[in-house]
Amino acid sequence: MSAPADVLVVGASAAGLSTAEALRRKGFQGGLTVLGAEPHLPYDRPPLSKQVLSGAWEPDRAFLRRSAELSALNAEFVLHDPAVGLDAEARTVHTASGGVLRAEAIVVATGLRPRTFAGQDGLAGVHVLRTLDDALALRAELMTSSRVVVVGDGVLGTEIAATARTMGLAVTLAGPQPAPLESQFGPLVAGQLAELHTGQGVDLRLGAAVTGLAERNGRVTGVELATGEVLPADVVVVAFGAVPATDWLAGSGLKVDNGVVCDSWCRAADGVYAVGDVARWYHSGFHTLLRLENRTNATEQAGHVAATILGESRPYTPVPFFWTDQFDVKIQVHGVLSADAEVTVVDGDMAQGRFVARYRRNGATVGVLGWRMPKQTRVRRQEVVDAFTS
Amino acid sequence: MKVTVDQDKCCAAGTCVLIAPEVFDQREDDGVVILLDTAPAGNLHAAVRECAAVCPAGAIHVGEDA
Ligand SMILES: Cc1cc2nc3c(=O)[nH]c(=O)nc-3n(C[C@H](O)[C@H](O)[C@H](O)COP(=O)(O)OP(=O)(O)OC[C@H]3O[C@@H](n4cnc5c(N)ncnc54)[C@H](O)[C@@H]3O)c2cc1C
Ligand code: SF4
């Protein structure tokens, strides 16, 4: 297969930018267009719930590249103009402003859109956190509020709770699991995470489903639980997951099912690929369709897709990785954890607040989790690699 | 090639160390990047450029001049 004459990347964030960069790094000299819905040049999302929300960083620091670096890419960035339709066969994308873009190869990199409560839009005091503008709006409101309820006991919810707490607010975290992230981390490590939050003064109201929002005169006043209790709030952050941004692909001819469904090479159709949070591809090492929502995957998968576009043929079989920072704790996870895995501390000591935990199922190491021991955790990544390549 | 790292930005993912252990390491206590070689030899240039491109925090910069 020879390289296409031109490539259009839809989505101008981590995965989209990385695809464009990897194409150039690998020698692609054809036309390159990056189409983005947001008005901003590519910026990074992980700092949004951490340094940008807390104010430790000016928003500028979250931008992924300096403008000189972007110019050197020799790509056309078409921003603030979302794609509204794709014809996969004709490899044509229509944009909201009426533009029509055609290319021999199209890469879908449109990420996720936060889930929300029905009727949440238009209610003052309720926030989601996905974009830079979301982060700045939430920060502004936290600065003038005293009580926040975070709905969502996953990675994003716990990070936001931690950051809001360090900003001095009274913070309540609500969600259905017995402890934060328990369905991934299992009871032992999730218990330690619960203790971390409680110790820092976060009020954990877990184990009860959140059923809705309470309001008065168009402004949120609290969060309603299935138990009938209402948690009072000046500000509510809804962080109970996000869905792939695939609405614009209706009628495209692509298969969409919890993401853009792709083969082992991240190909959705002839000449059409998907990367990053939006891509659900067949991981031939794990023998299953997989969709990852993490930062390093966005870049790694982008590099892989760029190689595939240029004619290399290798299935994409990464060892998943993510990190999260909460208070002074950095957690790193290599592999895939699960609540029913057998967990052993293999380095450090939980009581000392520094450890590496190994997760095993049926005798194989499926993942390692580090708690304030990033380097020592990385060293153990090989065990996960060995387990799924042997 | 002149390499610099921004330790404030580094999120301790360790991706760079997996790709170019000759040039990057991580601090024992917090995993933040340590630059072992500010002017790596020619055979490492491709790997170092790859590190700069894939670092999830954009914490690695490569200057081509020196
Ligand atoms: C607050 C926050 C904190 C995070 N923290 C961590 C962390 O600590 N560790 C970690 O590993 N991961 C973290 N993540 C996840 C990580 O940021 C994502 O995995 C990564 O951003 C995925 O990149 P992406 O390019 O696939 O998608 P996105 O970053 O979502 O980018 C998609 C882009 O496409 C654009 N778009 C959407 N629809 C259209 C359209 N129709 N036309 C054109 N453009 C469109 C969007 O506006 C967006 O700019 C965090 C995410 C968030 C939101
Ligand atoms: S890849 Fe980047 S973030 Fe990760 S350790 Fe290296 S410098 Fe730090």
Coordinates of C-alpha atoms and ligand atoms in Angstrom, one line a residue:
Chain A
M1 CA 0.0 0.0 0.0
S2 CA 1.4 3.4 -0.8
A3 CA 0.9 6.6 1.2
P4 CA -2.3 8.6 0.5
A5 CA -2.0 11.9 -1.1
D6 CA -3.6 13.7 1.8
V7 CA -4.9 13.0 5.3
L8 CA -7.7 14.7 7.2
V9 CA -7.7 14.3 11.0
V10 CA -11.0 15.1 12.7
G11 CA -10.5 16.2 16.3
A12 CA -7.6 18.6 17.3
S13 CA -6.6 17.3 20.7
A14 CA -4.1 14.8 22.0
A15 CA -4.9 12.0 19.6
G16 CA -5.5 14.2 16.6
L17 CA -2.3 16.3 17.0
S18 CA -0.2 13.2 17.7
T19 CA -1.5 11.6 14.5
A20 CA -0.5 14.6 12.5
E21 CA 2.9 14.8 14.2
A22 CA 3.6 11.1 13.8
L23 CA 2.7 11.2 10.1
R24 CA 5.3 14.0 9.6
R25 CA 7.9 12.3 11.8
K26 CA 7.5 9.2 9.7
G27 CA 8.2 11.2 6.5
F28 CA 4.7 11.9 5.2
Q29 CA 4.8 14.9 2.9
G30 CA 1.3 15.0 1.6
G31 CA -1.5 17.4 2.5
L32 CA -2.5 17.4 6.1
T33 CA -5.6 19.0 7.6
V34 CA -6.7 18.9 11.3
L35 CA -10.3 19.9 11.9
G36 CA -11.4 20.8 15.5
A37 CA -14.6 21.8 17.1
E38 CA -13.0 23.9 19.8
P39 CA -11.7 27.4 19.2
H40 CA -8.4 26.5 20.9
L41 CA -5.2 25.1 19.5
P42 CA -4.5 21.6 20.9
Y43 CA -4.2 21.5 24.7
D44 CA -3.8 18.8 27.2
R45 CA -6.7 17.5 29.4
P46 CA -5.0 15.9 32.4
P47 CA -4.0 19.2 33.9
L48 CA -7.6 20.5 33.7
S49 CA -8.7 18.7 36.8
K50 CA -5.4 19.2 38.6
Q51 CA -3.1 22.3 38.0
V52 CA -5.5 24.3 35.9
L53 CA -8.5 23.8 38.2
S54 CA -6.4 24.6 41.3
G55 CA -4.8 27.6 39.7
A56 CA -1.3 26.3 40.1
W57 CA -0.9 26.7 36.3
E58 CA -2.0 29.5 34.1
P59 CA -4.1 28.0 31.3
D60 CA -1.3 28.6 28.8
R61 CA 0.7 25.9 30.3
A62 CA -1.8 23.3 29.3
F63 CA -1.3 23.9 25.5
L64 CA 0.5 20.9 24.0
R65 CA 2.8 22.8 21.6
R66 CA 4.2 26.2 21.0
S67 CA 3.0 28.0 17.9
A68 CA 6.4 27.6 16.2
E69 CA 6.2 23.8 16.7
L70 CA 2.7 23.8 15.1
S71 CA 3.8 25.8 12.1
A72 CA 6.7 23.5 11.6
L73 CA 4.2 20.7 11.1
N74 CA 3.0 22.2 7.9
A75 CA -0.6 21.2 8.6
E76 CA -3.7 23.3 8.1
F77 CA -5.6 23.7 11.4
V78 CA -9.3 24.4 10.8
L79 CA -10.6 25.2 14.3
H80 CA -14.0 26.2 15.8
D81 CA -15.8 24.3 13.1
P82 CA -17.1 20.9 14.1
A83 CA -17.6 18.1 11.7
V84 CA -21.3 17.4 11.2
G85 CA -21.2 14.5 8.8
L86 CA -18.9 11.9 7.2
D87 CA -19.4 9.9 4.0
A88 CA -16.9 7.1 4.6
E89 CA -17.1 5.8 1.1
A90 CA -16.4 9.2 -0.5
R91 CA -14.1 10.1 2.3
T92 CA -15.8 13.5 2.7
V93 CA -16.4 15.4 5.8
H94 CA -19.0 18.2 6.1
T95 CA -18.5 20.9 8.7
A96 CA -20.9 23.1 10.7
S97 CA -19.9 26.2 8.8
G98 CA -20.8 24.5 5.5
G99 CA -17.3 23.4 4.6
V100 CA -16.6 20.2 2.6
L101 CA -13.3 18.5 3.2
R102 CA -12.1 15.5 1.2
A103 CA -9.0 13.4 1.7
E104 CA -7.7 9.9 0.8
A105 CA -7.4 9.0 4.4
I106 CA -9.5 10.2 7.3
V107 CA -8.7 9.8 11.0
V108 CA -11.5 10.1 13.5
A109 CA -10.1 11.6 16.8
T110 CA -13.2 13.2 18.3
G111 CA -12.8 11.9 21.9
L112 CA -15.7 11.9 24.4
R113 CA -18.5 14.1 25.6
P114 CA -19.5 14.0 29.3
R115 CA -22.7 12.3 30.3
T116 CA -25.1 14.6 32.0
F117 CA -28.4 14.5 33.9
A118 CA -31.5 15.2 31.9
G119 CA -32.4 18.8 32.3
Q120 CA -28.9 19.8 33.6
D121 CA -28.1 22.2 30.8
G122 CA -29.4 25.6 31.7
L123 CA -29.3 25.0 35.4
A124 CA -26.9 27.4 37.1
G125 CA -24.2 26.0 39.3
V126 CA -23.9 22.6 37.6
H127 CA -20.7 21.8 35.8
V128 CA -19.0 19.1 33.7
L129 CA -15.2 18.9 33.1
R130 CA -13.9 18.0 29.7
T131 CA -12.7 21.1 28.0
L132 CA -10.4 24.1 29.0
D133 CA -13.5 26.3 29.0
D134 CA -15.2 23.9 31.3
A135 CA -12.2 24.0 33.7
L136 CA -12.0 27.8 33.7
A137 CA -15.8 28.1 34.3
L138 CA -15.7 25.6 37.2
R139 CA -12.6 27.2 38.7
A140 CA -14.3 30.6 38.7
E141 CA -17.3 29.2 40.4
L142 CA -15.4 27.2 43.0
M143 CA -13.5 30.4 43.9
T144 CA -16.7 32.0 45.1
S145 CA -18.5 29.0 46.6
S146 CA -18.1 27.1 49.8
R147 CA -19.9 23.7 49.3
V148 CA -19.4 21.5 46.3
V149 CA -20.8 18.1 45.6
V150 CA -19.0 15.9 43.1
V151 CA -21.1 13.3 41.5
G152 CA -19.0 10.4 40.3
D153 CA -16.7 8.0 42.1
G154 CA -14.3 7.3 39.2
V155 CA -10.9 8.8 38.4
L156 CA -12.3 12.2 37.3
G157 CA -14.7 12.6 40.2
T158 CA -12.0 11.8 42.8
E159 CA -9.5 14.1 41.2
I160 CA -11.9 17.0 41.1
A161 CA -12.9 16.3 44.8
A162 CA -9.2 16.4 45.8
T163 CA -8.5 19.6 43.9
A164 CA -11.6 21.4 45.3
R165 CA -10.6 20.3 48.8
T166 CA -7.1 21.7 48.4
M167 CA -8.8 25.0 47.3
G168 CA -10.5 25.0 50.7
L169 CA -14.1 24.1 49.9
A170 CA -16.3 21.7 51.8
V171 CA -16.4 18.7 49.4
T172 CA -18.8 15.8 49.2
L173 CA -18.2 12.9 46.8
A174 CA -21.2 10.9 45.8
G175 CA -21.4 7.7 43.8
P176 CA -22.7 4.1 43.8
Q177 CA -19.5 2.1 44.6
P178 CA -18.7 1.1 48.2
A179 CA -15.3 2.9 47.8
P180 CA -14.0 5.2 45.0
L181 CA -12.8 3.2 42.0
E182 CA -13.5 0.0 43.7
S183 CA -14.7 -1.7 40.5
Q184 CA -11.3 -1.3 39.0
F185 CA -8.9 -1.1 42.0
G186 CA -10.7 -3.8 44.2
P187 CA -11.6 -3.3 47.8
L188 CA -8.0 -3.2 49.3
V189 CA -6.6 -0.3 47.2
A190 CA -10.0 1.5 46.9
G191 CA -10.2 1.4 50.7
Q192 CA -6.9 3.1 50.9
L193 CA -8.1 5.8 48.4
A194 CA -11.3 6.3 50.6
E195 CA -9.0 6.8 53.6
L196 CA -6.9 9.3 51.7
H197 CA -10.0 11.4 50.9
T198 CA -11.6 11.1 54.3
G199 CA -8.3 12.0 56.0
Q200 CA -8.1 15.2 53.9
G201 CA -11.7 16.1 54.9
V202 CA -13.7 14.9 51.8
D203 CA -17.1 13.7 52.9
L204 CA -17.6 10.4 51.1
R205 CA -21.3 9.6 50.5
L206 CA -20.8 6.4 48.6
G207 CA -22.9 3.3 48.0
A208 CA -26.0 5.1 47.1
A209 CA -27.2 5.9 43.5
V210 CA -27.6 9.6 42.7
T211 CA -31.0 10.1 41.2
G212 CA -31.1 13.8 40.3
L213 CA -30.5 17.4 41.1
A214 CA -32.5 19.6 43.4
E215 CA -33.0 23.2 42.3
R216 CA -34.6 26.5 43.2
N217 CA -35.2 29.4 40.7
G218 CA -33.0 27.9 38.0
R219 CA -30.0 27.3 40.3
V220 CA -28.9 23.9 41.7
T221 CA -29.3 23.5 45.5
G222 CA -28.3 19.9 46.0
V223 CA -28.0 16.3 44.8
E224 CA -30.7 13.8 45.4
L225 CA -29.8 10.2 46.4
A226 CA -31.9 7.1 45.9
T227 CA -32.2 6.9 49.7
G228 CA -34.3 10.1 49.5
E229 CA -31.5 12.2 51.1
V230 CA -30.5 15.5 49.5
L231 CA -26.8 16.6 49.7
P232 CA -26.8 20.4 49.8
A233 CA -24.5 22.2 47.4
D234 CA -23.6 25.6 46.0
V235 CA -21.9 23.9 43.1
V236 CA -22.3 20.5 41.6
V237 CA -19.8 18.7 39.3
V238 CA -21.2 15.9 37.3
A239 CA -18.4 13.4 36.5
F240 CA -20.1 10.1 36.1
G241 CA -18.6 9.1 32.8
A242 CA -18.5 10.2 29.2
V243 CA -19.6 8.8 25.9
P244 CA -17.8 8.7 22.6
A245 CA -18.4 11.8 20.4
T246 CA -19.9 9.9 17.5
D247 CA -23.2 11.7 16.9
W248 CA -21.7 13.3 13.8
L249 CA -21.0 9.8 12.3
A250 CA -24.7 9.0 12.0
G251 CA -25.3 7.8 8.4
S252 CA -21.6 7.7 7.7
G253 CA -21.5 4.0 6.9
L254 CA -19.1 3.4 9.9
K255 CA -20.1 0.9 12.6
V256 CA -20.6 2.8 15.9
D257 CA -21.1 0.9 19.1
N258 CA -19.7 2.5 22.2
G259 CA -17.1 4.1 20.0
V260 CA -16.0 3.7 16.4
V261 CA -15.6 0.0 15.9
C262 CA -12.3 -0.9 14.3
D263 CA -10.2 -3.9 13.3
S264 CA -6.9 -4.8 14.9
W265 CA -5.2 -2.1 12.9
C266 CA -7.6 0.6 14.1
R267 CA -9.2 0.7 10.7
A268 CA -12.9 1.6 10.7
A269 CA -13.4 1.3 6.9
D270 CA -11.2 1.5 3.8
G271 CA -9.1 4.6 4.3
V272 CA -10.9 5.6 7.6
Y273 CA -9.2 5.1 11.0
A274 CA -10.0 6.0 14.6
V275 CA -7.7 6.9 17.4
G276 CA -7.8 7.9 21.1
D277 CA -10.8 7.9 23.4
V278 CA -13.3 7.5 20.6
A279 CA -11.7 4.3 19.1
R280 CA -12.9 0.8 20.0
W281 CA -10.6 -1.6 18.2
Y282 CA -9.9 -5.3 18.4
H283 CA -7.0 -5.9 20.7
S284 CA -5.6 -9.1 19.3
G285 CA -3.5 -9.7 22.5
F286 CA -6.6 -9.6 24.7
H287 CA -8.9 -11.1 22.1
T288 CA -11.5 -8.4 22.6
L289 CA -12.8 -5.0 21.4
L290 CA -11.2 -2.4 23.7
R291 CA -11.6 1.3 24.1
L292 CA -9.2 3.2 26.4
E293 CA -9.8 6.6 27.9
N294 CA -6.3 7.6 28.8
R295 CA -3.7 10.1 27.8
T296 CA -0.8 7.8 26.8
N297 CA -3.1 5.7 24.7
A298 CA -4.1 8.7 22.6
T299 CA -0.5 9.3 21.6
E300 CA 0.5 5.7 21.3
Q301 CA -2.4 4.7 19.2
A302 CA -1.9 7.8 17.0
G303 CA 1.6 6.8 16.3
H304 CA 0.4 3.4 15.3
V305 CA -2.4 4.6 13.0
A306 CA 0.1 7.0 11.3
A307 CA 2.3 4.0 10.6
T308 CA -0.6 2.0 9.3
I309 CA -1.7 4.9 7.0
L310 CA 1.9 4.9 5.6
G311 CA 1.7 1.2 4.8
E312 CA 3.1 -0.6 7.9
S313 CA 1.0 -3.5 9.0
R314 CA 1.1 -4.4 12.6
P315 CA -1.9 -4.9 14.9
Y316 CA -2.2 -2.4 17.8
T317 CA -1.7 -4.3 21.1
P318 CA -0.7 -1.9 23.8
V319 CA -0.3 -2.5 27.5
P320 CA -2.9 0.0 28.9
F321 CA -1.5 2.7 31.2
F322 CA -2.9 5.6 33.1
W323 CA -2.1 7.7 36.0
T324 CA -4.0 9.9 38.4
D325 CA -2.9 12.5 40.9
Q326 CA -5.0 13.0 44.0
F327 CA -3.7 15.2 46.9
D328 CA 0.0 14.3 47.2
V329 CA -0.6 10.8 45.8
K330 CA 0.4 9.7 42.3
I331 CA -1.2 6.5 41.2
Q332 CA 0.0 4.7 38.1
V333 CA -1.6 1.7 36.6
H334 CA -0.1 -0.6 33.9
G335 CA -2.3 -3.3 32.5
V336 CA -6.0 -3.9 33.3
L337 CA -7.1 -4.2 37.0
S338 CA -10.2 -5.8 38.1
A339 CA -12.1 -6.0 41.4
D340 CA -11.9 -9.8 41.6
A341 CA -8.1 -10.0 41.0
E342 CA -5.8 -11.3 43.7
V343 CA -3.9 -8.3 45.0
T344 CA -0.4 -8.6 46.6
V345 CA 1.8 -5.7 47.7
V346 CA 5.1 -6.4 46.1
D347 CA 7.1 -3.3 47.0
G348 CA 6.8 -0.6 49.7
D349 CA 4.2 -0.7 52.4
M350 CA 0.5 0.3 52.4
A351 CA 0.8 1.6 56.0
Q352 CA 3.6 3.9 54.9
G353 CA 1.6 5.3 52.0
R354 CA 4.0 4.1 49.3
F355 CA 3.5 0.7 47.6
V356 CA 3.3 -1.3 44.4
A357 CA 0.4 -3.8 44.2
R358 CA 0.3 -6.7 41.7
Y359 CA -3.0 -7.8 40.4
R360 CA -3.2 -11.5 39.3
R361 CA -6.0 -13.6 37.8
N362 CA -5.7 -17.3 37.1
G363 CA -2.1 -17.1 38.0
A364 CA -1.2 -14.4 35.4
T365 CA -0.3 -10.8 36.3
V366 CA -3.0 -8.6 34.7
G367 CA -1.9 -5.3 36.1
V368 CA 0.3 -3.4 38.5
L369 CA -0.7 -0.4 40.5
G370 CA 1.7 2.0 42.1
W371 CA 0.9 4.4 45.0
R372 CA 3.5 7.2 45.2
M373 CA 6.1 4.8 43.6
P374 CA 6.0 5.6 39.9
K375 CA 9.5 4.4 39.0
Q376 CA 9.2 1.2 41.0
T377 CA 5.8 0.5 39.3
R378 CA 7.2 1.1 35.8
V379 CA 9.9 -1.5 36.5
R380 CA 7.2 -4.1 37.1
R381 CA 5.3 -3.3 33.8
Q382 CA 7.3 -6.1 32.2
E383 CA 5.4 -8.7 34.2
V384 CA 2.2 -7.5 32.6
V385 CA 3.8 -7.6 29.2
D386 CA 5.1 -11.1 29.8
A387 CA 1.8 -12.4 31.0
F388 CA -0.1 -11.3 27.9
T389 CA 2.5 -12.1 25.3
S390 CA 3.4 -15.6 26.6
Chain B
M1 CA 21.1 17.7 19.5
K2 CA 20.4 19.5 22.8
V3 CA 17.7 18.0 25.1
T4 CA 15.9 19.8 28.0
V5 CA 13.2 18.6 30.3
D6 CA 10.7 20.5 32.4
Q7 CA 10.5 18.6 35.7
D8 CA 7.5 20.7 36.8
K9 CA 5.4 19.4 33.9
C10 CA 6.5 15.8 34.0
C11 CA 3.7 13.5 35.2
A12 CA 6.1 10.6 35.9
A13 CA 4.6 8.3 33.3
G14 CA 8.0 6.9 32.5
T15 CA 7.2 6.6 28.7
C16 CA 10.6 8.2 27.9
V17 CA 12.5 5.7 30.0
L18 CA 10.9 2.8 28.2
I19 CA 12.0 4.3 24.9
A20 CA 15.4 5.7 25.7
P21 CA 16.8 4.4 29.0
E22 CA 20.2 5.7 28.0
V23 CA 19.0 9.3 28.1
F24 CA 16.2 9.4 30.7
D25 CA 15.6 8.0 34.1
Q26 CA 13.1 8.7 36.9
R27 CA 13.7 9.9 40.5
E28 CA 13.4 7.2 43.0
D29 CA 11.0 9.1 45.3
D30 CA 8.5 10.7 43.0
G31 CA 9.2 9.3 39.5
V32 CA 9.9 12.7 38.0
V33 CA 12.2 12.5 34.9
I34 CA 16.0 12.8 35.2
L35 CA 17.9 13.8 32.1
L36 CA 21.0 11.6 32.0
D37 CA 22.5 13.0 28.8
T38 CA 21.8 16.5 27.5
A39 CA 23.6 15.9 24.2
P40 CA 23.0 12.3 23.2
A41 CA 25.0 10.6 20.5
G42 CA 23.6 10.4 17.0
N43 CA 22.4 6.8 17.2
L44 CA 19.9 7.9 19.9
H45 CA 18.5 10.9 18.1
A46 CA 15.5 9.1 16.6
A47 CA 14.6 7.6 20.0
V48 CA 14.9 10.9 21.8
R49 CA 12.7 12.7 19.2
E50 CA 10.2 9.9 19.7
C51 CA 10.3 10.5 23.5
A52 CA 9.6 14.2 23.0
A53 CA 6.7 13.4 20.7
V54 CA 5.1 10.9 22.9
C55 CA 5.7 12.4 26.4
P56 CA 2.2 12.8 27.7
A57 CA 3.1 16.0 29.5
G58 CA 5.1 17.6 26.7
A59 CA 7.9 17.9 29.2
I60 CA 10.8 17.0 26.8
H61 CA 12.2 19.5 24.3
V62 CA 14.7 18.8 21.6
G63 CA 16.8 21.6 20.1
E64 CA 18.5 20.6 16.9
D65 CA 21.3 23.2 16.7
A66 CA 23.9 22.3 19.3
Ligands
LIG1 C1 -10.2 16.6 33.2 C2 -9.5 15.4 32.6 C3 -8.4 14.8 33.3 C4 -7.8 13.7 32.8 N1 -6.7 13.2 33.5 C5 -6.1 12.1 33.0 C6 -5.0 11.6 33.7 O1 -4.6 12.0 34.7 N2 -4.3 10.5 33.1 C7 -4.7 9.9 31.9 O2 -4.1 9.0 31.5 N3 -5.8 10.4 31.3 C8 -6.4 11.5 31.8 N4 -7.5 12.0 31.1 C9 -7.9 11.4 29.8 C10 -7.2 12.0 28.6 O3 -7.1 13.4 28.7 C11 -7.8 11.5 27.3 O4 -7.6 10.2 27.2 C12 -7.3 12.2 26.1 O5 -7.6 13.6 26.1 C13 -7.9 11.6 24.8 O6 -7.5 12.3 23.7 P1 -8.4 12.3 22.4 O7 -7.7 13.3 21.5 O8 -8.7 11.0 22.0 O9 -9.8 13.0 22.8 P2 -10.1 14.4 23.4 O10 -9.0 14.9 24.2 O11 -11.5 14.4 24.0 O12 -10.2 15.3 22.1 C14 -11.2 15.2 21.1 C15 -11.3 16.5 20.4 O13 -12.2 16.4 19.3 C16 -13.0 17.5 19.3 N5 -14.3 17.1 18.6 C17 -15.3 16.5 19.1 N6 -16.3 16.3 18.2 C18 -15.8 16.9 17.1 C19 -16.4 17.1 15.8 N7 -17.6 16.7 15.5 N8 -15.6 17.8 14.9 C20 -14.4 18.2 15.2 N9 -13.8 18.1 16.4 C21 -14.6 17.4 17.3 C22 -13.2 17.9 20.7 O14 -13.6 19.2 20.8 C23 -11.8 17.7 21.3 O15 -11.0 18.8 21.2 C24 -8.2 13.1 31.6 C25 -9.3 13.7 30.9 C26 -10.0 14.8 31.4 C27 -11.2 15.4 30.7
SF4_2 S1 7.6 10.7 29.3 FE1 7.3 12.8 29.9 S2 6.0 12.7 31.7 FE2 6.7 10.7 31.4 S3 8.5 10.5 32.7 FE3 9.2 11.1 30.7 S4 9.3 13.4 30.9 FE4 8.0 12.7 32.5

